[in-house]
Short mmCIF file of C-alpha atoms in Angstrom, two decimals:
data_model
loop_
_atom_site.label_atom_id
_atom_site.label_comp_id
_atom_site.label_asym_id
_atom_site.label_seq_id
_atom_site.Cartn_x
_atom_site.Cartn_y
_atom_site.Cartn_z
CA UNK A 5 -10.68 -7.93 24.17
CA UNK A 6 -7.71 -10.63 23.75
CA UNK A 7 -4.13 -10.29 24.35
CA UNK A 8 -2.58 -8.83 21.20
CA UNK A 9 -0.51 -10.99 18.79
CA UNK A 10 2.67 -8.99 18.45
CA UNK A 11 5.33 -10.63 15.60
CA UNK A 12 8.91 -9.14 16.09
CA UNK A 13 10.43 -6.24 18.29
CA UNK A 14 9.07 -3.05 18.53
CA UNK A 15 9.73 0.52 19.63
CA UNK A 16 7.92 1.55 23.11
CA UNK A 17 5.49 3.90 21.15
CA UNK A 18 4.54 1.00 18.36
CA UNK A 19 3.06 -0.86 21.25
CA UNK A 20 1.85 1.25 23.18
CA UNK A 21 -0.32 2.60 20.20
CA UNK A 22 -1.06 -1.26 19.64
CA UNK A 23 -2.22 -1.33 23.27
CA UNK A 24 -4.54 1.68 22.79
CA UNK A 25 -6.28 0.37 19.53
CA UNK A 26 -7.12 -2.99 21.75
CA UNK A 27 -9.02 -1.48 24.07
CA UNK A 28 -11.27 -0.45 22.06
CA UNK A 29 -10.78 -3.68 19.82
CA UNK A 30 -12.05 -7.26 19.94
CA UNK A 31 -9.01 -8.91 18.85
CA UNK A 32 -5.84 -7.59 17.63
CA UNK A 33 -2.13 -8.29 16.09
CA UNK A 34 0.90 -6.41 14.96
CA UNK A 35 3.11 -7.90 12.16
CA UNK A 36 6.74 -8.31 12.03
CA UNK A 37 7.43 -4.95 10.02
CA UNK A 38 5.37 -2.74 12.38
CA UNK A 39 6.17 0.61 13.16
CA UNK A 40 4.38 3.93 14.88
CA UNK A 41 1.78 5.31 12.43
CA UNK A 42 -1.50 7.79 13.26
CA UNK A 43 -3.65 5.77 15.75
CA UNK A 44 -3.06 2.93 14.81
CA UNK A 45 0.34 1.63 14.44
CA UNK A 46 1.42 -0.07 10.37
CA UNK A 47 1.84 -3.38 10.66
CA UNK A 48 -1.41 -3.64 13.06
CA UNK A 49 -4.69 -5.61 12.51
CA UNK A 50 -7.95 -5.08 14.30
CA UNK A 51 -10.92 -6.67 14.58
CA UNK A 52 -14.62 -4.90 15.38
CA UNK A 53 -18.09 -6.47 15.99
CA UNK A 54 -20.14 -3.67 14.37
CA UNK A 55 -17.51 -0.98 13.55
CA UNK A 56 -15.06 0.02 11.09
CA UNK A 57 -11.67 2.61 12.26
CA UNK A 58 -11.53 5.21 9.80
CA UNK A 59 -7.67 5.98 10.65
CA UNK A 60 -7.36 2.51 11.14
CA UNK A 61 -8.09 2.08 7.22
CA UNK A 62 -5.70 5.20 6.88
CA UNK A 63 -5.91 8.43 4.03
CA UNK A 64 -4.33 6.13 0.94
CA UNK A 65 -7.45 3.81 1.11
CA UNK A 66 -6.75 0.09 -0.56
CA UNK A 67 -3.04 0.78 -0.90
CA UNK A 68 -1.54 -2.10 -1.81
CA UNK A 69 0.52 -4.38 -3.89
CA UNK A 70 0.50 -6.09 -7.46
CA UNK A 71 2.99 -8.44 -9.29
CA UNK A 72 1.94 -9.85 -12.56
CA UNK A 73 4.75 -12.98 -13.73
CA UNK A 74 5.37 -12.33 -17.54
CA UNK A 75 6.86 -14.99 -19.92
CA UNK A 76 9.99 -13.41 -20.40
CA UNK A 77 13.06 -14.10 -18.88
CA UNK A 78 16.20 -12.09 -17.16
CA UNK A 79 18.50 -12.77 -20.32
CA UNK A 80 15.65 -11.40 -22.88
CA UNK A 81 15.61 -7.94 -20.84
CA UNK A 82 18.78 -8.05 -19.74
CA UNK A 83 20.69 -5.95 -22.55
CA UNK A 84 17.79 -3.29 -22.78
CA UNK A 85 17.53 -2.56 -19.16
CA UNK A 86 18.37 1.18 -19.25
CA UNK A 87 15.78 1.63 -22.17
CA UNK A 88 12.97 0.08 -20.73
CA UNK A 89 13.75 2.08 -17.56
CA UNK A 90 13.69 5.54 -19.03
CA UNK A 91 10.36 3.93 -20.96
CA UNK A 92 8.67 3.22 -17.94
CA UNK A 93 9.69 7.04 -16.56
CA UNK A 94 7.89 8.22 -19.31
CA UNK A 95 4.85 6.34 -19.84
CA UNK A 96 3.57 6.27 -16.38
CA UNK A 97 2.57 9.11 -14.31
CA UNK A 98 4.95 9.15 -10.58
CA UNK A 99 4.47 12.12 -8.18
CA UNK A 100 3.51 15.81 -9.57
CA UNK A 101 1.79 14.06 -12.82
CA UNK A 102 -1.31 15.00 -11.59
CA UNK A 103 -2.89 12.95 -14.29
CA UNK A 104 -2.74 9.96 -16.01
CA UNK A 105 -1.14 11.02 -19.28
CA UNK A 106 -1.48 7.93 -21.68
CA UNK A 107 -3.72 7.76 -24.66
CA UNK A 108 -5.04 4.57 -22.91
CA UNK A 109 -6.12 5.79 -19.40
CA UNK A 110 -8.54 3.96 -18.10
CA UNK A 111 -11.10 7.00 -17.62
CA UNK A 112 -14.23 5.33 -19.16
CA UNK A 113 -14.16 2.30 -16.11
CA UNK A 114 -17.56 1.16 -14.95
CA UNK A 115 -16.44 1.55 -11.24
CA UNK A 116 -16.80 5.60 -12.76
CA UNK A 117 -21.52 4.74 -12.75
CA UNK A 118 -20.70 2.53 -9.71
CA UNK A 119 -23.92 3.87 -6.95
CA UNK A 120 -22.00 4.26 -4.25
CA UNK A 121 -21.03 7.70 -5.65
CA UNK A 122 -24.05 8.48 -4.69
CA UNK A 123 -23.01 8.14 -0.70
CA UNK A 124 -20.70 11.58 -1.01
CA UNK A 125 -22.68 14.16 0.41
CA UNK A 126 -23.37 16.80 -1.95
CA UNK A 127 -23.35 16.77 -5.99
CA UNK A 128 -20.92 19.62 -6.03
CA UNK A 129 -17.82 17.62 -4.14
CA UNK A 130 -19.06 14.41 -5.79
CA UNK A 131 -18.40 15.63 -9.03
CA UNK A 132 -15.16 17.39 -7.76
CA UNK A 133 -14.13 13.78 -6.11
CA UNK A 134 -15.04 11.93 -9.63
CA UNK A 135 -13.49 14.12 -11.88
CA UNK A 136 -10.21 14.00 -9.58
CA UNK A 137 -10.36 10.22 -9.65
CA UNK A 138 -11.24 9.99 -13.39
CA UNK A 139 -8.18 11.84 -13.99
CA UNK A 140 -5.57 9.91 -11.77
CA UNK A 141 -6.45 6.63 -12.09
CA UNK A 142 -3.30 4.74 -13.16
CA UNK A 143 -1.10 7.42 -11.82
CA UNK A 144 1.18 6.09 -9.17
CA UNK A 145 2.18 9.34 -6.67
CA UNK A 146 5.25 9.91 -4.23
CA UNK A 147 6.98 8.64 -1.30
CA UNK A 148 7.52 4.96 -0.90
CA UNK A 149 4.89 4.00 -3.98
CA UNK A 150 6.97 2.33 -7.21
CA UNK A 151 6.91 0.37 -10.12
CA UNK A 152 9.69 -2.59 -10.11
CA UNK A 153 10.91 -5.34 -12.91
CA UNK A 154 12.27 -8.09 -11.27
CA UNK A 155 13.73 -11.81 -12.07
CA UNK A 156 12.90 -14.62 -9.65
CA UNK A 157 15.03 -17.75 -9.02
CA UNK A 158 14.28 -19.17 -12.47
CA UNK A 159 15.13 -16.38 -13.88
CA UNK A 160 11.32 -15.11 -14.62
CA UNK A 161 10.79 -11.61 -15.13
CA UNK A 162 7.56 -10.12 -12.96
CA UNK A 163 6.59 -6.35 -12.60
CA UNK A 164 5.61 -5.07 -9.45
CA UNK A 165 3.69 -1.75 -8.30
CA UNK A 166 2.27 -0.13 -5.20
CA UNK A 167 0.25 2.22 -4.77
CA UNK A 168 -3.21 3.74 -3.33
CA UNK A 169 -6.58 4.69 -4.06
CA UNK A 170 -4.73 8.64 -4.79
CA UNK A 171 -6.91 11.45 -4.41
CA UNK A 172 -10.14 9.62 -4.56
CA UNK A 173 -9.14 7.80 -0.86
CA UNK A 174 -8.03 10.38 0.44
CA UNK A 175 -10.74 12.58 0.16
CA UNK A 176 -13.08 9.93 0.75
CA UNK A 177 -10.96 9.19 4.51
CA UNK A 178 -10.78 12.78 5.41
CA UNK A 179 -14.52 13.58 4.61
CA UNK A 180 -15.87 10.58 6.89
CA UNK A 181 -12.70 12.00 9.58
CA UNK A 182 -14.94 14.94 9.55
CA UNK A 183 -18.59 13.23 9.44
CA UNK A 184 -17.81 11.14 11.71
CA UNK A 185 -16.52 14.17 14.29
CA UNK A 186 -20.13 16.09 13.85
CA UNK A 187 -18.33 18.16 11.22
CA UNK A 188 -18.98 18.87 7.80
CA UNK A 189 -17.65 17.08 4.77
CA UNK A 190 -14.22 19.07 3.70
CA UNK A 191 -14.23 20.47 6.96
CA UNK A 192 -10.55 19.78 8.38
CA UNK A 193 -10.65 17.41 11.31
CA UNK A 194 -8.23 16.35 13.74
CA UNK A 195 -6.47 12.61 12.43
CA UNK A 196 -7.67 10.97 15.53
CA UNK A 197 -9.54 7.70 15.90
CA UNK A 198 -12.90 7.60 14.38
CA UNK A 199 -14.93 4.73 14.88
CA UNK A 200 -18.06 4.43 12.91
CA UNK A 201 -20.90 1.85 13.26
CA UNK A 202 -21.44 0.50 10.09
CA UNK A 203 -25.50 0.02 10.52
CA UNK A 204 -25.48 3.43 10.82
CA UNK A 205 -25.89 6.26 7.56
CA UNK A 206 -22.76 7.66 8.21
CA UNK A 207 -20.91 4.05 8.56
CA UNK A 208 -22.79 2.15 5.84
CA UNK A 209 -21.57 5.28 3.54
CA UNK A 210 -17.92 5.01 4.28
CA UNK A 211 -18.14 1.35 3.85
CA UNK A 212 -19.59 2.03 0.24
CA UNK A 213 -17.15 4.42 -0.79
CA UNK A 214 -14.24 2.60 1.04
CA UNK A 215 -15.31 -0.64 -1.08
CA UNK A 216 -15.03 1.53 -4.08
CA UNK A 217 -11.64 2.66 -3.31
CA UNK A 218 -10.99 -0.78 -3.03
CA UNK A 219 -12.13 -1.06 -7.11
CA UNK A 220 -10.15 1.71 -7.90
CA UNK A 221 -6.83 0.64 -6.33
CA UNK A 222 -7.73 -2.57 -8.03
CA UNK A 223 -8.42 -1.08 -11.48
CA UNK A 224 -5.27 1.50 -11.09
CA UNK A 225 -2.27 -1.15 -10.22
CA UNK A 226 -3.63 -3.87 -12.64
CA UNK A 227 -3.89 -1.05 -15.25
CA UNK A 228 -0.08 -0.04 -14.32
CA UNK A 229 1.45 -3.28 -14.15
CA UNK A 230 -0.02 -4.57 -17.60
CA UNK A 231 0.60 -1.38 -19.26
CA UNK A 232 4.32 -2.47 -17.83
CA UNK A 233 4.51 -5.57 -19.02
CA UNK A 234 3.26 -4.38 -22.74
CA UNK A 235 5.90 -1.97 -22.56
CA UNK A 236 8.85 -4.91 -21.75
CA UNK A 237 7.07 -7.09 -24.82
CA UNK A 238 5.99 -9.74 -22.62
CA UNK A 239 2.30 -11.45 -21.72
CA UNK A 240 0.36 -12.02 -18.51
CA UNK A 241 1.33 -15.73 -16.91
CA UNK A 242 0.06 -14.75 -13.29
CA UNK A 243 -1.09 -12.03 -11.36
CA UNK A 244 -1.03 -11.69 -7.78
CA UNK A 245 -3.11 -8.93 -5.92
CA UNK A 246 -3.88 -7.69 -2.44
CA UNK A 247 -4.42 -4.43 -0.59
CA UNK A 248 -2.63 -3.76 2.78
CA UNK A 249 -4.65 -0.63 4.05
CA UNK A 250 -8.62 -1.45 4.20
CA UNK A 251 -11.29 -3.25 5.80
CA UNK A 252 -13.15 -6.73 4.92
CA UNK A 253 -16.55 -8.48 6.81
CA UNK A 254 -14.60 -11.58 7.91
CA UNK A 255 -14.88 -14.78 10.12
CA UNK A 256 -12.41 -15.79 12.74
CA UNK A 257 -13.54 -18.31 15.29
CA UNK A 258 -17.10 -18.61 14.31
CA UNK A 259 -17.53 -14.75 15.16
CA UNK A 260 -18.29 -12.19 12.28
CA UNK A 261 -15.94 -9.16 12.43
CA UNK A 262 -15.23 -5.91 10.50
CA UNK A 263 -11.21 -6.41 10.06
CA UNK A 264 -9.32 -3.38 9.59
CA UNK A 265 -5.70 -4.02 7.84
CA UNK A 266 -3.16 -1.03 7.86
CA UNK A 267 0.19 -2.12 6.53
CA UNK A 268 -0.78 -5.64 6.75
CA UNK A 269 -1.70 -8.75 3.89
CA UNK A 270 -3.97 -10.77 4.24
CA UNK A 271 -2.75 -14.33 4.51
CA UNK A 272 -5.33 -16.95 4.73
CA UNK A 273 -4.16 -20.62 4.12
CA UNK A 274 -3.22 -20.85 0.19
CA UNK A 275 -3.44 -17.05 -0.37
CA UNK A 276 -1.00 -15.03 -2.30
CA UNK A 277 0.54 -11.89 -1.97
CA UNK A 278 3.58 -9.68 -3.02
CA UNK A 279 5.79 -8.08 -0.37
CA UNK A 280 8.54 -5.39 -1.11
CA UNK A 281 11.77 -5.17 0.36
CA UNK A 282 12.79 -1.45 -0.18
CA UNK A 283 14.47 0.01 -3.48
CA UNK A 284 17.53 -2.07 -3.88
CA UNK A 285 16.68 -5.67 -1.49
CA UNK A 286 14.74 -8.51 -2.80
CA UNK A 287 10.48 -8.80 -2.84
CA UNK A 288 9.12 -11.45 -2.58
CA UNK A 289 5.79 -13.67 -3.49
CA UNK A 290 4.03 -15.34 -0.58
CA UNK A 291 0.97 -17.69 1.13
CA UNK A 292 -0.24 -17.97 3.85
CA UNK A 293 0.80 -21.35 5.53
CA UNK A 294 -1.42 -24.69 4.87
CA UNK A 295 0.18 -26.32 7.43
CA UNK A 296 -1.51 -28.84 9.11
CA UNK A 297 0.01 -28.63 12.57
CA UNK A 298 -2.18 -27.37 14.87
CA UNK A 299 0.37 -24.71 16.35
CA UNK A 300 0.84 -23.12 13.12
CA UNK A 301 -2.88 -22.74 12.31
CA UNK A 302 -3.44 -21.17 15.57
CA UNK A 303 -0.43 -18.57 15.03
CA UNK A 304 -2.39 -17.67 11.75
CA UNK A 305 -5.83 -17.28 13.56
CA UNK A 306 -4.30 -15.12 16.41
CA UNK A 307 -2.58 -13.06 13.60
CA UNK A 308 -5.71 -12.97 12.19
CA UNK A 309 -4.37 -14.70 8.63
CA UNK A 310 -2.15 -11.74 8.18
CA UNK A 311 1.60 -11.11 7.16
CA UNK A 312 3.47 -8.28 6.62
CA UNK A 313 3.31 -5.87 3.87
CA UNK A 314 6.77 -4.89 3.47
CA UNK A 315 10.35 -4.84 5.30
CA UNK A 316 8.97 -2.12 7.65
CA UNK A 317 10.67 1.61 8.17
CA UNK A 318 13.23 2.22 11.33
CA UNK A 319 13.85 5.55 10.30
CA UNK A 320 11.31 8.84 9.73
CA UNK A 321 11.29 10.28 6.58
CA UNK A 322 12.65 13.28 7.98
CA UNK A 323 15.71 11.58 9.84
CA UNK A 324 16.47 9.83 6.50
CA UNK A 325 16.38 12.90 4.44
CA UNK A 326 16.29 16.27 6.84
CA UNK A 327 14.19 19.13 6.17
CA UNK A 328 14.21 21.95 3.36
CA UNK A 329 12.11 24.93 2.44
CA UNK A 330 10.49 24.55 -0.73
CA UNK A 331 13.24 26.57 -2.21
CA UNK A 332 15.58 23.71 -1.46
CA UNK A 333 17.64 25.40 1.71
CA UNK A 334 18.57 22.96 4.35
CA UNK A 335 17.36 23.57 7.37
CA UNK A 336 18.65 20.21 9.01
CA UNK A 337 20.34 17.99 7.29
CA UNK A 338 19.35 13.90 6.95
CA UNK A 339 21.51 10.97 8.02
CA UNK A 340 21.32 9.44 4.74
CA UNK A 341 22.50 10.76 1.68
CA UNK A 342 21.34 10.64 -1.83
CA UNK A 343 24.97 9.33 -2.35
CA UNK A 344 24.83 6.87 0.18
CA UNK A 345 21.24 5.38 -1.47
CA UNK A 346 22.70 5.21 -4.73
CA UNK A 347 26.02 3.40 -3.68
CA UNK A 348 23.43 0.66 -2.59
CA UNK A 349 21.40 0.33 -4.88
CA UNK A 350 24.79 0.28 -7.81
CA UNK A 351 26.26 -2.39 -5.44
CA UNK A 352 22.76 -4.46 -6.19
CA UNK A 353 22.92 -3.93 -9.76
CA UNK A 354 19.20 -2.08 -9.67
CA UNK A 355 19.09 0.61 -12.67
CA UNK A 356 17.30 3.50 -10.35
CA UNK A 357 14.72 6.17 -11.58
CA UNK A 358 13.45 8.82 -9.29
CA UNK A 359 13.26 8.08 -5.66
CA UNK A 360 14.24 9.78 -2.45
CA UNK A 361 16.84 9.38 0.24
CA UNK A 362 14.21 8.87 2.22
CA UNK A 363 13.40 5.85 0.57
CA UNK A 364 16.74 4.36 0.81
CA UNK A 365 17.57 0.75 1.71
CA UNK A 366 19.01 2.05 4.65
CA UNK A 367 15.95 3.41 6.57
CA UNK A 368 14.18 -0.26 6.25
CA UNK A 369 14.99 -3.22 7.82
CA UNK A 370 16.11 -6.49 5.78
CA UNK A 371 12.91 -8.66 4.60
CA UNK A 372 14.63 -12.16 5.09
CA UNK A 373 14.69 -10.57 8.85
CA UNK A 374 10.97 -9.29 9.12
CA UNK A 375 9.84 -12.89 7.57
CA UNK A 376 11.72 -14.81 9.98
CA UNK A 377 9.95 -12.96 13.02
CA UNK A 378 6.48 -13.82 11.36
CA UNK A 379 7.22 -17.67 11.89
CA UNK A 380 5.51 -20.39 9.91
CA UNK A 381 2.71 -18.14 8.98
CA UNK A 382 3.64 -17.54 5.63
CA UNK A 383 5.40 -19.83 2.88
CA UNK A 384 7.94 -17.89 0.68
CA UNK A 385 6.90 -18.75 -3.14
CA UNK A 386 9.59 -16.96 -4.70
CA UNK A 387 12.00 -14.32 -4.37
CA UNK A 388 12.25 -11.78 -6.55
CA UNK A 389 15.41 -9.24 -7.58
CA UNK A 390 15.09 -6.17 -8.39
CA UNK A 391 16.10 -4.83 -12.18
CA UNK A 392 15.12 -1.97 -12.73
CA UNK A 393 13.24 0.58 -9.71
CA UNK A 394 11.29 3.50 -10.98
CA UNK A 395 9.56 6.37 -8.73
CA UNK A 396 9.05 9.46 -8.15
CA UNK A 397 11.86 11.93 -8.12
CA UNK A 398 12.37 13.56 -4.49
CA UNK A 399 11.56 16.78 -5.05
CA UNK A 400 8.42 15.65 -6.35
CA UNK A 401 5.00 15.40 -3.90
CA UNK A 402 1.63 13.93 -4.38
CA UNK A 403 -0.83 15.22 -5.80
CA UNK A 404 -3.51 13.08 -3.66
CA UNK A 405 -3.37 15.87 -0.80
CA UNK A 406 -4.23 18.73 -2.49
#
């Protein structure tokens, strides 16, 4: 075990969860925009000889980001803005949908014949896991997950999305919870760490299915973003495409490791990726550094070529937004409105479907802020502002944990 690799300031709890995940890990790091999660804090990286942290990888297996640069520009858009917004509402399935509801769904993919099916257990919750899949691939669920239209510094217009592996990941990470506890598949199992040798059955199986949650997320975000960018009349100039919550076979100082991401990029020298700000800040498109000064390069191997994945929350969902019964009654109210997150988001000229208070600007922290604390490690590409912010409404909930 080395010394963790901590980017930023952190709450007492963040680290001390960071501090329990190392000592069990070879090597690990916590980015900028860390904050407490279940074992293993978001924002952390961890590297294993032989074994792969099913919490680690979390329940929304491969979530992640995509932003696709079209070859239209802000003035082109500008005057339909409102339009296109209520056409993306309507053409792509957020939160309750629990289907993907266009003509074109993407139900007849190959990753749908892929074997590794065949590593679920029994036929009977196969079939229930494939059909559930089949049917939501493309949909993008609740919470924090979004499609964006934004205009970079030359005035470029990209779509963004993020999103998970839905109901397919999840039932994938709780089965192996269970598995891996002596307990049977569906069984309910307490979310506690779960370590599983990946020469073993059980671990080569998760590793299987993971990778084909991997696909899926894949298959589901690029689907999303280019049905988005036929629905602004534009074409595909560049796409840029990374999950945040999985594992990948890796090499870092001429040692092989199993490295488990959760609400962290990967940023080797020259790669890409897309961070989000929160509904009404800037994004922004990213690589990692290809500095040559050997100080830099060893920041990036002690961070274990990883950035952040977004501006990072410093307030709970239910702080931000209280708690209700499901016939709406308050039973303790939030410190931010839904007032309050509109006035923001008017103030940064973002047209605003859907979305929570609990999503609001003001429970994240500023990007620029969460960049700056990850150092030279990453090379801001461009930055990207917001148009137009859809997502799912806030009394909506996902459909993935049924």
């Amino acid at each position: 075990m080395t010394e963790p690799q901590v980017f930023g300031s952190h709450e007492p709890k963040t680290l001390e969860q960071l501090r329990d995940v190392a000592s069990r890990a070879a090597r690990t790091a916590l980015m900028a925009d860390g904050h407490l999660g279940y074992v293993m804090p978001i924002g952390g990286v961890a590297a294993y000889p032989k074994q792969v942290s099913v919490v680690g990888v979390g329940f929304d297996i491969a979530c992640g980001n995509a932003a696709i640069r079209t070859d239209l520009t802000r003035p082109q858009i500008a005057p339909h803005l409102t339009e296109l917004a209520d056409g993306i509402q309507q053409a792509i399935s957020f939160g309750i949908g629990r289907r993907n509801r266009a003509d074109d769904a993407p139900t007849d993919d190959p990753l749908f014949d892929d074997p590794a099916w065949e590593a679920v257990p029994s036929k009977h919750e196969r079939d229930r896991l494939r059909a559930k899949a089949r049917d939501q691939l493309g949909t993008v669920g609740s919470g924090n997950h979004y499609v964006d239209v934004f205009a970079d510094e030359a005035e470029r217009v990209w779509v963004g999305v993020h999103f998970g592996s839905r109901g397919f990941g999840y039932g994938v990470a709780h089965g192996f919870l269970a598995l891996g506890q002596n307990r049977a598949w569906g069984e309910r199992a307490p979310e506690r760490e779960t370590l599983l040798d990946v020469t073993s059955p059980v671990g080569d199986a998760y590793w299987q299915l993971m990778s084909l949650a991997g696909r899926y997320a894949y298959a589901g975000r690029e689907w999303v973003a280019r049905k988005v960018v036929e629905l602004l009349g534009g074409r595909e100039q560049e796409l840029v495409h990374n999950h945040h919550n999985f594992a990948w076979r890796e090499e870092h100082g001429g040692e092989r490791f199993y490295v488990v991401r959760k609400g962290a990029t990967p940023a080797f020298p020259g790669q890409k990726g897309f961070v989000g700000g929160s509904m009404g800040d800037d994004a922004v498109i990213v690589q990692g550094a290809t500095s040559s000064d050997p100080a830099v390069r060893e920041l990036q191997a002690r961070a274990l070529y990883s950035t952040v994945h977004g501006a990072g929350r410093v307030m709970s969902r239910t702080a931000a937004a209280g708690q209700r019964t499901r016939k709406g009654k308050v039973l303790k109210p939030g410190a931010i409105s839904r007032e309050m997150m509109l006035e923001w988001v008017k103030q940064k000229g973002v047209i605003l479907r859907g979305g929570g208070a609990d999503e609001s600007p003001h429970v994240y922290r500023r990007l620029p802020d969460v960049l700056a604390a990850q150092g030279p490690t990453v090379e801001v590409l461009h930055v990207l502002h917001p148009l137009i912010v859809v997502m799912a409404g806030a009394e909506e909930f996902d459909p993935y944990k049924d």
